[in-house]
PDB file of C-alpha atoms in Angstrom:
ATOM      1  CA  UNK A 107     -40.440  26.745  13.078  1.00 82.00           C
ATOM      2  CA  UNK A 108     -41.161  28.873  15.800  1.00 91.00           C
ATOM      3  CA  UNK A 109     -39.739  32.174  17.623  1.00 93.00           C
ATOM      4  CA  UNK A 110     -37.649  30.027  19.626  1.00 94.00           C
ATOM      5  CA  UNK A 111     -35.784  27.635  17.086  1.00 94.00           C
ATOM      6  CA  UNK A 112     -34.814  30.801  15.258  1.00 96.00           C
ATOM      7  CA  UNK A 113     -33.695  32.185  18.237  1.00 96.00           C
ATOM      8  CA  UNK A 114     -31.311  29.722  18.333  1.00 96.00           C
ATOM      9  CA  UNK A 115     -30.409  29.621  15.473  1.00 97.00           C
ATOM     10  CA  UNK A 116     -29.848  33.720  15.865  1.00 97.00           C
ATOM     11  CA  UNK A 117     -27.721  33.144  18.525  1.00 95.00           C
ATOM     12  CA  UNK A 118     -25.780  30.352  17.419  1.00 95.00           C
ATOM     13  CA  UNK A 119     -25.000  33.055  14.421  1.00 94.00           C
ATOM     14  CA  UNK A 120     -23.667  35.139  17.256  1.00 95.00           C
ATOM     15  CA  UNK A 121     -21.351  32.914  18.485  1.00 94.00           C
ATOM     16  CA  UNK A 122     -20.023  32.217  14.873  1.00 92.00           C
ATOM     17  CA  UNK A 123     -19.560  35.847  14.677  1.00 92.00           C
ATOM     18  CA  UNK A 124     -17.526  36.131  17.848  1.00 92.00           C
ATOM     19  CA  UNK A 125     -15.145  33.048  17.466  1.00 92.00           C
ATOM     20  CA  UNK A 126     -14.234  35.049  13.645  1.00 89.00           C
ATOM     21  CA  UNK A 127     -13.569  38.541  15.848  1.00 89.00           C
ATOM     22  CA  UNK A 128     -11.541  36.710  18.106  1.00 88.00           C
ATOM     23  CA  UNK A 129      -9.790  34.971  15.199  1.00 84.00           C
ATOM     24  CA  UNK A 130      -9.306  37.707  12.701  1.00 82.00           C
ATOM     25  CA  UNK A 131      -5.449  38.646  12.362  1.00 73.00           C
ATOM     26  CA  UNK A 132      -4.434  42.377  12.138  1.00 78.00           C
ATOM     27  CA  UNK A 133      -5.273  44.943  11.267  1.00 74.00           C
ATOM     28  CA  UNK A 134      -8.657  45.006  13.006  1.00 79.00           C
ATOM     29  CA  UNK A 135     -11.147  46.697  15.485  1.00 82.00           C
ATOM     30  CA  UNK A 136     -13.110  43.414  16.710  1.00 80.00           C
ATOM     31  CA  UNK A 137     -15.016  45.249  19.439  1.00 87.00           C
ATOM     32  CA  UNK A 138     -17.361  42.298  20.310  1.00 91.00           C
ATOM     33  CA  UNK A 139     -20.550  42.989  22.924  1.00 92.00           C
ATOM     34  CA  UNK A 140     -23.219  41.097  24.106  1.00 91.00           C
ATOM     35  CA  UNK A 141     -26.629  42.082  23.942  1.00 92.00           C
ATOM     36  CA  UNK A 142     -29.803  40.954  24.292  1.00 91.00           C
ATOM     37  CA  UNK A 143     -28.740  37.549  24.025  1.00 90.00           C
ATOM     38  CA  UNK A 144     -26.910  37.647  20.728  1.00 93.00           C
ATOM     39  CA  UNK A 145     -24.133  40.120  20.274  1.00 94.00           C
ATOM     40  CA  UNK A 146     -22.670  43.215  18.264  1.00 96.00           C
ATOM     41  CA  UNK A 147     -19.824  42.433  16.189  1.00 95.00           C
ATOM     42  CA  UNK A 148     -17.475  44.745  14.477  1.00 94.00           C
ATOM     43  CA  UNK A 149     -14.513  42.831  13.035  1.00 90.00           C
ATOM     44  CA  UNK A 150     -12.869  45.045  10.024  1.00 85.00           C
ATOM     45  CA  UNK A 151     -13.803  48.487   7.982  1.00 85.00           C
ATOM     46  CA  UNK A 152     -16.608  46.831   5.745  1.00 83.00           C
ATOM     47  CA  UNK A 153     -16.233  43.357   6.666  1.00 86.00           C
ATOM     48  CA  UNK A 154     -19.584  41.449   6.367  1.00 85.00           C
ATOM     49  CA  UNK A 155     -19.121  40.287  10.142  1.00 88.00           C
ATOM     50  CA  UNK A 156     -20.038  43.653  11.089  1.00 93.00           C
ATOM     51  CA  UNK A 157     -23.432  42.937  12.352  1.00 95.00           C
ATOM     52  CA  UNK A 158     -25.842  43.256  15.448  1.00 97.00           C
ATOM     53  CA  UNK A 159     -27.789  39.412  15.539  1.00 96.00           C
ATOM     54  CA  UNK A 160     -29.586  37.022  17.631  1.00 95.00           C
ATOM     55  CA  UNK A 161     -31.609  40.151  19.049  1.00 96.00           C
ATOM     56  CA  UNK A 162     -34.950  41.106  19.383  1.00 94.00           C
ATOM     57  CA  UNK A 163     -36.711  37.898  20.351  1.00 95.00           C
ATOM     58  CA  UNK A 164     -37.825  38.993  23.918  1.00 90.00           C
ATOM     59  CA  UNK A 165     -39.265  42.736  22.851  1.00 91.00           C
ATOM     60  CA  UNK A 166     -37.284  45.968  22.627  1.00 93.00           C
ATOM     61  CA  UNK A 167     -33.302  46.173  22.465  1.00 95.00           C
ATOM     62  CA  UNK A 168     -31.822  48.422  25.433  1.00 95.00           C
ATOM     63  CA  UNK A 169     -31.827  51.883  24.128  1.00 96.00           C
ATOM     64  CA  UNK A 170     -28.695  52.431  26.327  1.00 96.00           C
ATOM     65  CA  UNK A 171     -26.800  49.580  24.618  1.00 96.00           C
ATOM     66  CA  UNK A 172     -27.776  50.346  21.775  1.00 96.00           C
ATOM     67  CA  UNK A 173     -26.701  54.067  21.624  1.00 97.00           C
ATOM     68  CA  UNK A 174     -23.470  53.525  22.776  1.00 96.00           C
ATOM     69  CA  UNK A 175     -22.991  50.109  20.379  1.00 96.00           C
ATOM     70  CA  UNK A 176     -23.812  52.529  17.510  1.00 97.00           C
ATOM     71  CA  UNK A 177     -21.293  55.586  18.643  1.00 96.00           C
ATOM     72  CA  UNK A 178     -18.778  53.465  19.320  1.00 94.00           C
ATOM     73  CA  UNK A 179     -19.026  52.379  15.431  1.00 95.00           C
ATOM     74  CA  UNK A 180     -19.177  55.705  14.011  1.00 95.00           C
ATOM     75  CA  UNK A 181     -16.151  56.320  16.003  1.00 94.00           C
ATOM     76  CA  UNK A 182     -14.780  53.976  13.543  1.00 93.00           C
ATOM     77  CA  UNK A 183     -15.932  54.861  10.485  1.00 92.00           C
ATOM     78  CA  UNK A 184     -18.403  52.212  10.171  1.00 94.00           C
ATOM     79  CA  UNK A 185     -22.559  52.310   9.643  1.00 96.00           C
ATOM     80  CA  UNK A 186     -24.223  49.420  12.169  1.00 97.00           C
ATOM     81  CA  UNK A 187     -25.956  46.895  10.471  1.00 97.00           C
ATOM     82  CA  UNK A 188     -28.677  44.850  12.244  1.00 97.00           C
ATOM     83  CA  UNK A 189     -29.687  41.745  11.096  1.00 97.00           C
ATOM     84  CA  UNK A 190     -33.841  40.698  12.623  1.00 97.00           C
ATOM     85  CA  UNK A 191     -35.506  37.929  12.120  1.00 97.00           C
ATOM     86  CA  UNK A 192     -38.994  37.760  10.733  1.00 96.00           C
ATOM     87  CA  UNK A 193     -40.187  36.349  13.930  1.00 96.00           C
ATOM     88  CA  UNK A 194     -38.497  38.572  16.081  1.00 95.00           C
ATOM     89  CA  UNK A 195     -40.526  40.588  18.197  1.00 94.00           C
ATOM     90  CA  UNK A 196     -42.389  43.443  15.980  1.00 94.00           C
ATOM     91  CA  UNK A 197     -41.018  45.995  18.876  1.00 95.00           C
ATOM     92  CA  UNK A 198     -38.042  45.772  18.025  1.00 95.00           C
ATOM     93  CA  UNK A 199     -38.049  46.559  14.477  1.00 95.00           C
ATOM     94  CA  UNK A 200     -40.854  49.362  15.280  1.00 96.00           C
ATOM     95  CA  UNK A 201     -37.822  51.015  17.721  1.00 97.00           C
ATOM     96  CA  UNK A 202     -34.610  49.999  15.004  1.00 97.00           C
ATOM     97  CA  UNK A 203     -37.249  52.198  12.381  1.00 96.00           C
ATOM     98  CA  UNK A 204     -38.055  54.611  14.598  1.00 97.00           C
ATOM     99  CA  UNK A 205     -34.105  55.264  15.499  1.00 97.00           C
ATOM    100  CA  UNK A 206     -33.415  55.830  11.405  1.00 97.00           C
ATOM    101  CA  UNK A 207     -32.504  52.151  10.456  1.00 97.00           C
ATOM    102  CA  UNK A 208     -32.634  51.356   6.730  1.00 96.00           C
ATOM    103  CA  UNK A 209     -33.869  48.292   5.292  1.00 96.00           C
ATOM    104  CA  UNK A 210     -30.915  47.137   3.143  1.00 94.00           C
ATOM    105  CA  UNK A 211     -32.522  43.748   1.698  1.00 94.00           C
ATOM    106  CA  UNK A 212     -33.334  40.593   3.093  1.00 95.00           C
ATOM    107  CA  UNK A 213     -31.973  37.485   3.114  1.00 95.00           C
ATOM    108  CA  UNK A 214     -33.198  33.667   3.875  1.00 96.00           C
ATOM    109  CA  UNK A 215     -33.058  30.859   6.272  1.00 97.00           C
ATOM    110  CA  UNK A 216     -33.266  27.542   5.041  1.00 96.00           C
ATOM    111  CA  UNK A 217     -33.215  24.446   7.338  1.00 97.00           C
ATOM    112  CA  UNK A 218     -33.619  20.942   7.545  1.00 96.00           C
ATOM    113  CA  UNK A 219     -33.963  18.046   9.630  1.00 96.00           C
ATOM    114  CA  UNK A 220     -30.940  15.290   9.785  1.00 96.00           C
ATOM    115  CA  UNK A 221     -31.792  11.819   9.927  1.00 93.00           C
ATOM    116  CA  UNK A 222     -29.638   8.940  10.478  1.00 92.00           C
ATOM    117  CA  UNK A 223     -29.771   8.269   6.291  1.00 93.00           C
ATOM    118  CA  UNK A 224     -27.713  11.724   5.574  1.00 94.00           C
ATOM    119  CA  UNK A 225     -25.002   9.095   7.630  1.00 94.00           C
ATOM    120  CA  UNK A 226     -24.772   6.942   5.035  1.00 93.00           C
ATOM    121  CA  UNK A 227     -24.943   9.337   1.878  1.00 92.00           C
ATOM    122  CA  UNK A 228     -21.737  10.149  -0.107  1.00 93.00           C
ATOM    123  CA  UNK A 229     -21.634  13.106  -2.075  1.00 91.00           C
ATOM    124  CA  UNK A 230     -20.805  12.110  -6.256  1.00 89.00           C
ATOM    125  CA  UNK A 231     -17.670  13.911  -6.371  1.00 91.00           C
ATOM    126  CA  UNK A 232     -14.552  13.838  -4.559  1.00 91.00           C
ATOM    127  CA  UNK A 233     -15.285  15.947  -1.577  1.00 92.00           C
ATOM    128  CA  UNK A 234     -12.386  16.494   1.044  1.00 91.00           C
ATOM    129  CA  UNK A 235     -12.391  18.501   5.035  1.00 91.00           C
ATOM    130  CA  UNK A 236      -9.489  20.606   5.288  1.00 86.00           C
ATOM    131  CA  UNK A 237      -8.836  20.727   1.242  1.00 85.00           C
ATOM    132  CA  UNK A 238      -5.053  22.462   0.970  1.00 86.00           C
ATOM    133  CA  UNK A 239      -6.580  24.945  -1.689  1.00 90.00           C
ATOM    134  CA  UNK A 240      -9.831  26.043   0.141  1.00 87.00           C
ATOM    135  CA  UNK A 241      -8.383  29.663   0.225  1.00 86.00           C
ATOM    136  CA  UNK A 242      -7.501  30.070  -3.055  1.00 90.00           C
ATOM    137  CA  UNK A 243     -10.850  27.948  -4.435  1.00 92.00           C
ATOM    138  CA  UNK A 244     -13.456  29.935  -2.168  1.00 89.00           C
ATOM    139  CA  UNK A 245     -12.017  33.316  -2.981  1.00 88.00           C
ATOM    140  CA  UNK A 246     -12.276  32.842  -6.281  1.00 90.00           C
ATOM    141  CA  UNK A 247     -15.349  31.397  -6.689  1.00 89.00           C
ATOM    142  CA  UNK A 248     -16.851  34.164  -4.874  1.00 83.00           C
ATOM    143  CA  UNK A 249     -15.142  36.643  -6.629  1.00 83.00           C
ATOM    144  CA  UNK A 250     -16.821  35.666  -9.942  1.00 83.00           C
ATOM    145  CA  UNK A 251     -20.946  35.982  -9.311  1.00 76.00           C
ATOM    146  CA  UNK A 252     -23.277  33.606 -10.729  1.00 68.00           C
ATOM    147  CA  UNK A 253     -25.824  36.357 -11.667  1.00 64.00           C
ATOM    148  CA  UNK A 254     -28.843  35.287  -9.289  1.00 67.00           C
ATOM    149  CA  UNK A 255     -30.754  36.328  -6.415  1.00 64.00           C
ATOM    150  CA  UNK A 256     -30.489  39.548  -4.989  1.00 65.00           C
ATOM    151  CA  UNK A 257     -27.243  39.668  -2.561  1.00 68.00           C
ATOM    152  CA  UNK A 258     -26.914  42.654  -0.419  1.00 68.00           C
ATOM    153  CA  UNK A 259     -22.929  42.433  -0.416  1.00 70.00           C
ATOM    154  CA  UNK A 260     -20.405  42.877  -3.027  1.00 68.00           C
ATOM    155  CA  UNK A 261     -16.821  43.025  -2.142  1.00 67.00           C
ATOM    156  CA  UNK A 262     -13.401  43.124  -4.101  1.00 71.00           C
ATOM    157  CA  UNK A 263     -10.875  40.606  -4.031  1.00 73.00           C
ATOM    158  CA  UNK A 264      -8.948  41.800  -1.400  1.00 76.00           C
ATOM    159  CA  UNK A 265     -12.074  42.081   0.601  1.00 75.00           C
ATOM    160  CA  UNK A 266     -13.191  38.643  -0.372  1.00 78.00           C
ATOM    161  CA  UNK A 267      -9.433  37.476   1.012  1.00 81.00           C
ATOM    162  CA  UNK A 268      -9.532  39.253   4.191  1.00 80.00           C
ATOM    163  CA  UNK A 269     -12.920  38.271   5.196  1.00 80.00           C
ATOM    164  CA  UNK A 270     -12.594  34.410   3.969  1.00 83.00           C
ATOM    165  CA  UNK A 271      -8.975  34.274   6.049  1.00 84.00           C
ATOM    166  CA  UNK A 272     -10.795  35.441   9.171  1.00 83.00           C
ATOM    167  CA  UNK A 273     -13.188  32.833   8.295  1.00 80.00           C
ATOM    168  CA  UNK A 274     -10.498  30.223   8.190  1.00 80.00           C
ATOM    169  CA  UNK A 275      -8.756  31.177  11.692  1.00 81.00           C
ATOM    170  CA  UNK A 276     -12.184  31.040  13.353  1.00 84.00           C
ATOM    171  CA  UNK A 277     -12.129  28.186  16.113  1.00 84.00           C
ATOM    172  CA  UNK A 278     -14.333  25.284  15.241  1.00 87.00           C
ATOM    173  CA  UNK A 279     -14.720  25.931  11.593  1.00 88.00           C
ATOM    174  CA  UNK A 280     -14.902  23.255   8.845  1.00 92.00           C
ATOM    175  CA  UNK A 281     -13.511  23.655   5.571  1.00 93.00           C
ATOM    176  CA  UNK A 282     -14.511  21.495   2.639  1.00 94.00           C
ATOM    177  CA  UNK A 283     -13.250  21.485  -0.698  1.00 94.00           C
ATOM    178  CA  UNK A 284     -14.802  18.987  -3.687  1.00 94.00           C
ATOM    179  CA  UNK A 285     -12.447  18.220  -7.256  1.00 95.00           C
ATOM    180  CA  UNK A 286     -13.094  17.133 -10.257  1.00 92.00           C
ATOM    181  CA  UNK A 287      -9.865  14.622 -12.123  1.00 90.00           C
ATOM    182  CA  UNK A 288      -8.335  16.209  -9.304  1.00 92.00           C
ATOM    183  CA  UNK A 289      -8.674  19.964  -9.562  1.00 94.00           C
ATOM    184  CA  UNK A 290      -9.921  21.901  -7.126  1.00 94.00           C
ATOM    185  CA  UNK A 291     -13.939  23.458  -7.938  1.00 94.00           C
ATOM    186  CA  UNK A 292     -15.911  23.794  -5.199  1.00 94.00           C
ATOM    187  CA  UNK A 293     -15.502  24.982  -1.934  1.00 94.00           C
ATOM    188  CA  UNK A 294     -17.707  25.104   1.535  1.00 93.00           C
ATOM    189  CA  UNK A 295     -17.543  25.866   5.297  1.00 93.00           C
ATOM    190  CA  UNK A 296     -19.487  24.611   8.605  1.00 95.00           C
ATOM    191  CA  UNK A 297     -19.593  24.985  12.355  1.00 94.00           C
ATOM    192  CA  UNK A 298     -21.248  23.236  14.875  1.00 96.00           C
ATOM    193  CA  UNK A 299     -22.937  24.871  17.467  1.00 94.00           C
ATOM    194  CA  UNK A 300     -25.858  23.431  19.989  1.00 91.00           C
ATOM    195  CA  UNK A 301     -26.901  20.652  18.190  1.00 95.00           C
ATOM    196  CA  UNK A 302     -26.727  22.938  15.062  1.00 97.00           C
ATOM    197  CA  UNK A 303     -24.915  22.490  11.589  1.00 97.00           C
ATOM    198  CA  UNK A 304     -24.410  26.139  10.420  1.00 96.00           C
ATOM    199  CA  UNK A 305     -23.415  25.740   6.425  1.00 94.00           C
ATOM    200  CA  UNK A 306     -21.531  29.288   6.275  1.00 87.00           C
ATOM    201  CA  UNK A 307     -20.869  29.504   2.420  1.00 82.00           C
ATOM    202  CA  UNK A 308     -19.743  27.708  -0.605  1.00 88.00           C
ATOM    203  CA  UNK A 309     -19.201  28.621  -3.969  1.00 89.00           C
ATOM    204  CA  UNK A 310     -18.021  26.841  -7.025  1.00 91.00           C
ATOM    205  CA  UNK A 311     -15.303  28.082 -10.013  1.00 93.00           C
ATOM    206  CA  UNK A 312     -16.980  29.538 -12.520  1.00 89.00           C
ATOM    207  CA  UNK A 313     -15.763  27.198 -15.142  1.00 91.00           C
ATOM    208  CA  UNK A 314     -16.928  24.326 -13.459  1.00 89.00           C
ATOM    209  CA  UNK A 315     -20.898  25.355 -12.485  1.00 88.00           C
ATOM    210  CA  UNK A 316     -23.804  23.480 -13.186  1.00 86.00           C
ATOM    211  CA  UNK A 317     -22.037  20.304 -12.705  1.00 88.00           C
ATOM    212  CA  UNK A 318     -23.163  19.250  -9.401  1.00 89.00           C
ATOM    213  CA  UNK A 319     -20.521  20.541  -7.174  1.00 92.00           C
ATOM    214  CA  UNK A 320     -22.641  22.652  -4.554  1.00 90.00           C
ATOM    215  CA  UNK A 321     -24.809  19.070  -4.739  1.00 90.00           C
ATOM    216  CA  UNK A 322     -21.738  17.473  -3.282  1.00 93.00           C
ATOM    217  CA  UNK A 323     -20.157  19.731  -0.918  1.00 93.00           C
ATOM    218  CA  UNK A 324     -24.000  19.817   0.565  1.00 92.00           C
ATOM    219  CA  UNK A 325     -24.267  16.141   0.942  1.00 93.00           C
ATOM    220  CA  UNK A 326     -20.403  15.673   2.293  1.00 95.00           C
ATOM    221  CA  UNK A 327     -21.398  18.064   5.019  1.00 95.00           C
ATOM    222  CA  UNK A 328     -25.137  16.843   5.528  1.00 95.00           C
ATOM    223  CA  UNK A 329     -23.321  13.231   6.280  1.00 96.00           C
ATOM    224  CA  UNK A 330     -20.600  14.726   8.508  1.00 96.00           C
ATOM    225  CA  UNK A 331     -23.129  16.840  10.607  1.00 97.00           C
ATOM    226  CA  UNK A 332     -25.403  13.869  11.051  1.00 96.00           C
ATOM    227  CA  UNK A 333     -22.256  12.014  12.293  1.00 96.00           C
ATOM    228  CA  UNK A 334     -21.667  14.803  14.785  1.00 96.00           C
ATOM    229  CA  UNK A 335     -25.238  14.051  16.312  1.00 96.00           C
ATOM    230  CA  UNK A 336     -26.988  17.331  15.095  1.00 96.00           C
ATOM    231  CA  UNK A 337     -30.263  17.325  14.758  1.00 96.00           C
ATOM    232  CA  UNK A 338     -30.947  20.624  12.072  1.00 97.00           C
ATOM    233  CA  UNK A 339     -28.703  22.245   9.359  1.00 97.00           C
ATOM    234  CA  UNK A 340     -28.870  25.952   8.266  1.00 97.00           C
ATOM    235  CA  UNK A 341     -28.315  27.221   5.650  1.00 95.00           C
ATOM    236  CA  UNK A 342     -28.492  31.288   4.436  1.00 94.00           C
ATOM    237  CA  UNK A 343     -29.153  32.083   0.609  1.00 91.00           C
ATOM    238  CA  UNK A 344     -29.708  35.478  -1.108  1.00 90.00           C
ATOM    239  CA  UNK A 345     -33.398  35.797  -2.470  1.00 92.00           C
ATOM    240  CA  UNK A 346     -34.169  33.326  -5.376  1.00 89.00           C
ATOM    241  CA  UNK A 347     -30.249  32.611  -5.664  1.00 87.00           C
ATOM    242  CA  UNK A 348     -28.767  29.449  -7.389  1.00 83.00           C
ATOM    243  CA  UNK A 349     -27.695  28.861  -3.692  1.00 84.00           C
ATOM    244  CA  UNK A 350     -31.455  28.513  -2.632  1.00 90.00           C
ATOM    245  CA  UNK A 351     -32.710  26.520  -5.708  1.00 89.00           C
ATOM    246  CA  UNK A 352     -29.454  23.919  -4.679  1.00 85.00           C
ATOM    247  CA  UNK A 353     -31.103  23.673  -0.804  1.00 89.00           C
ATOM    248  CA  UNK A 354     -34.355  23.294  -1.987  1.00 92.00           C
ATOM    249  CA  UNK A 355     -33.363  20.368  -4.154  1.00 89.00           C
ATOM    250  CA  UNK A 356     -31.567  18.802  -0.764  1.00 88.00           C
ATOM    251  CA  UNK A 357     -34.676  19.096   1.099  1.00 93.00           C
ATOM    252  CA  UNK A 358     -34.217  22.227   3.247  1.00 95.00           C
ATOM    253  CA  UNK A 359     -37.249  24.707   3.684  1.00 96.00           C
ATOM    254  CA  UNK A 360     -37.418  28.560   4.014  1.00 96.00           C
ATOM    255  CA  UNK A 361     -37.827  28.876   7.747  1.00 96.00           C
ATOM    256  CA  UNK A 362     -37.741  32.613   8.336  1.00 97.00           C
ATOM    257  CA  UNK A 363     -36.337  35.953   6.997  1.00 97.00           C
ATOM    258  CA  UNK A 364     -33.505  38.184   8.033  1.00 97.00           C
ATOM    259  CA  UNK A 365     -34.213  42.173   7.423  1.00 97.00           C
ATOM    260  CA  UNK A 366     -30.545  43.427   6.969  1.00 96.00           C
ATOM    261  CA  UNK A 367     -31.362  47.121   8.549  1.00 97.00           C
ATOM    262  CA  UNK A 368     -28.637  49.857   8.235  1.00 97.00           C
ATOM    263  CA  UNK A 369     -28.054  52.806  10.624  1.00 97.00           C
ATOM    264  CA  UNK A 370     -25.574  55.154   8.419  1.00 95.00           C
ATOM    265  CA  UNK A 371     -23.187  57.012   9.758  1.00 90.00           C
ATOM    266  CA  UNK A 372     -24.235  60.870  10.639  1.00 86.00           C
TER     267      UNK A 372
END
C-alpha cells in the first residue's frame, strides 16, 4: 500500500459519492464539485454523503476552493466534513487544522487482493443480487447496532431510509441480499470502479447475527468482483467493529486510515 493505491481508492470513493448526488430523489441540495482530484459532495441536511474525499494526495487543497466549498455549505445549514487519508500529504491536514477542522474519529480501510479462486467460492447461505427486500432488510439491520467499534454516525430511521434509497438509485450499484429457510437476514452493496470492488455496507437482522451471514454476503461479492476482472476489494469498518473482525477473517488487511475532520458551522 502506497500513497498512490489509496489515492485511488480515494477517488474511486469520489465517484461513488457523485453517481449517489446525481441519483438522490427530492428533496435535496446535491451541489457536487471537483477538487483536487476527488470531489465535495453535499447530497441532503445530515446525510453521510456529505463529505470532501480523494483530496490531499499532491500537497495543500486550494484555499480558494476551499473557502467557497465551505460557505456555500453553511449557506445550507450544513458543517463540511473532510475525510484524509493517513497517507495523504501531512500539508494538507496541517492547513484543514490550521483553518479550525475537528477531528471527528477515524475510520478504516481494509483491502485485499482477488485471485482467480474467490471465482469459484460460493458463499454457505443463499445469497441473491438484486434481493426484492434489500430496502427493507438493510434499513433495518442498520437501524439496530451491534454494539462494537466506535462509529462516528448515528442516524434515525428515517435517516437510515433516505440515505440507503439514494444508495439504491445510484448508477452502477449492486445490491445483495442473503436468507436463511427463505427469510430475508442479511443485506450488502458494491460498485465497481477502475479495477476496484468498493463493498459499501452490509448489515445483518439482529435476530439472525452470529450466524455467518456477513461471511456470505462477503464471499458472494468476493466471487462476483473476481468475475468482473478486479484486481482489489475495499472494504471500510468502524474501529475494532464486528464489521472489521468479519474482513479480517476473509483475508483483507488494514491498509490506511481515514481522519473524519469537521469544520462546524460559525
Amino acid at each position: 500500500m502506497d500513497a498512490s493505491i489509496a489515492a485511488r481508492i480515494d477517488r474511486a470513493e469520489s465517484r461513488l459519492s457523485i453517481a449517489i448526488a446525481a441519483a438522490a430523489a427530492p428533496p435535496c441540495v446535491n451541489l457536487v464539485q471537483p477538487l483536487a482530484g476527488g470531489a465535495a459532495v453535499l447530497v441532503r441536511p445530515g446525510s453521510p454523503i456529505n463529505k470532501i474525499i480523494g483530496v490531499g494526495f499532491e500537497g495543500p487543497i486550494d484555499a480558494d476552493e476551499l473557502a467557497g466549498i465551505e460557505a456555500h455549505w453553511f449557506d445550507h445549514g450544513e458543517p463540511v466534513r473532510v475525510e484524509l487519508a493517513s497517507l495523504a500529504s501531512a500539508a494538507a491536514a496541517e492547513q484543514l487544522g490550521a483553518r479550525g477542522y475537528r477531528l471527528l474519529g477515524f475510520e478504516h480501510v481494509m483491502v485485499r487482493p482477488l485471485t482467480p479462486e474467490d471465482r469459484d467460492r460460493e458463499p454457505e447461505l443463499a445469497v441473491a443480487e438484486g434481493d426484492a427486500a434489500w430496502l427493507d432488510t438493510v434499513v433495518d439491520g442498520f437501524a439496530v447496532a451491534d454494539g462494537s467499534g466506535e462509529p462516528v454516525d448515528a442516524h434515525d430511521r428515517a435517516g437510515l431510509e433516505a440515505v440507503m434509497r439514494d444508495f439504491a438509485a445510484a448508477a452502477g450499484f449492486l445490491r445483495y441480499g442473503a436468507r436463511l429457510a427463505g427469510a430475508p437476514v442479511g443485506a450488502a452493496t458494491m460498485r465497481l470502479d477502475d479495477g476496484l470492488a468498493l463493498l459499501c455496507g452490509a448489515t445483518t437482522l439482529a435476530h439472525a447475527r452470529r450466524r455467518g451471514v456477513q461471511a456470505a454476503l462477503l464471499t458472494a461479492r468476493l466471487r462476483d468482483a473476481s468475475r468482473a476482472g478486479c484486481a482489489l476489494a475495499v472494504v471500510t469498518t468502524a474501529p475494532g467493529s464486528l464489521s472489521q473482525r468479519n474482513a479480517l477473517r476473509q483475508g483483507f488487511s488494514l491498509a490506511y486510515v481515514r481522519a473524519i475532520l469537521v469544520l462546524p458551522r460559525p
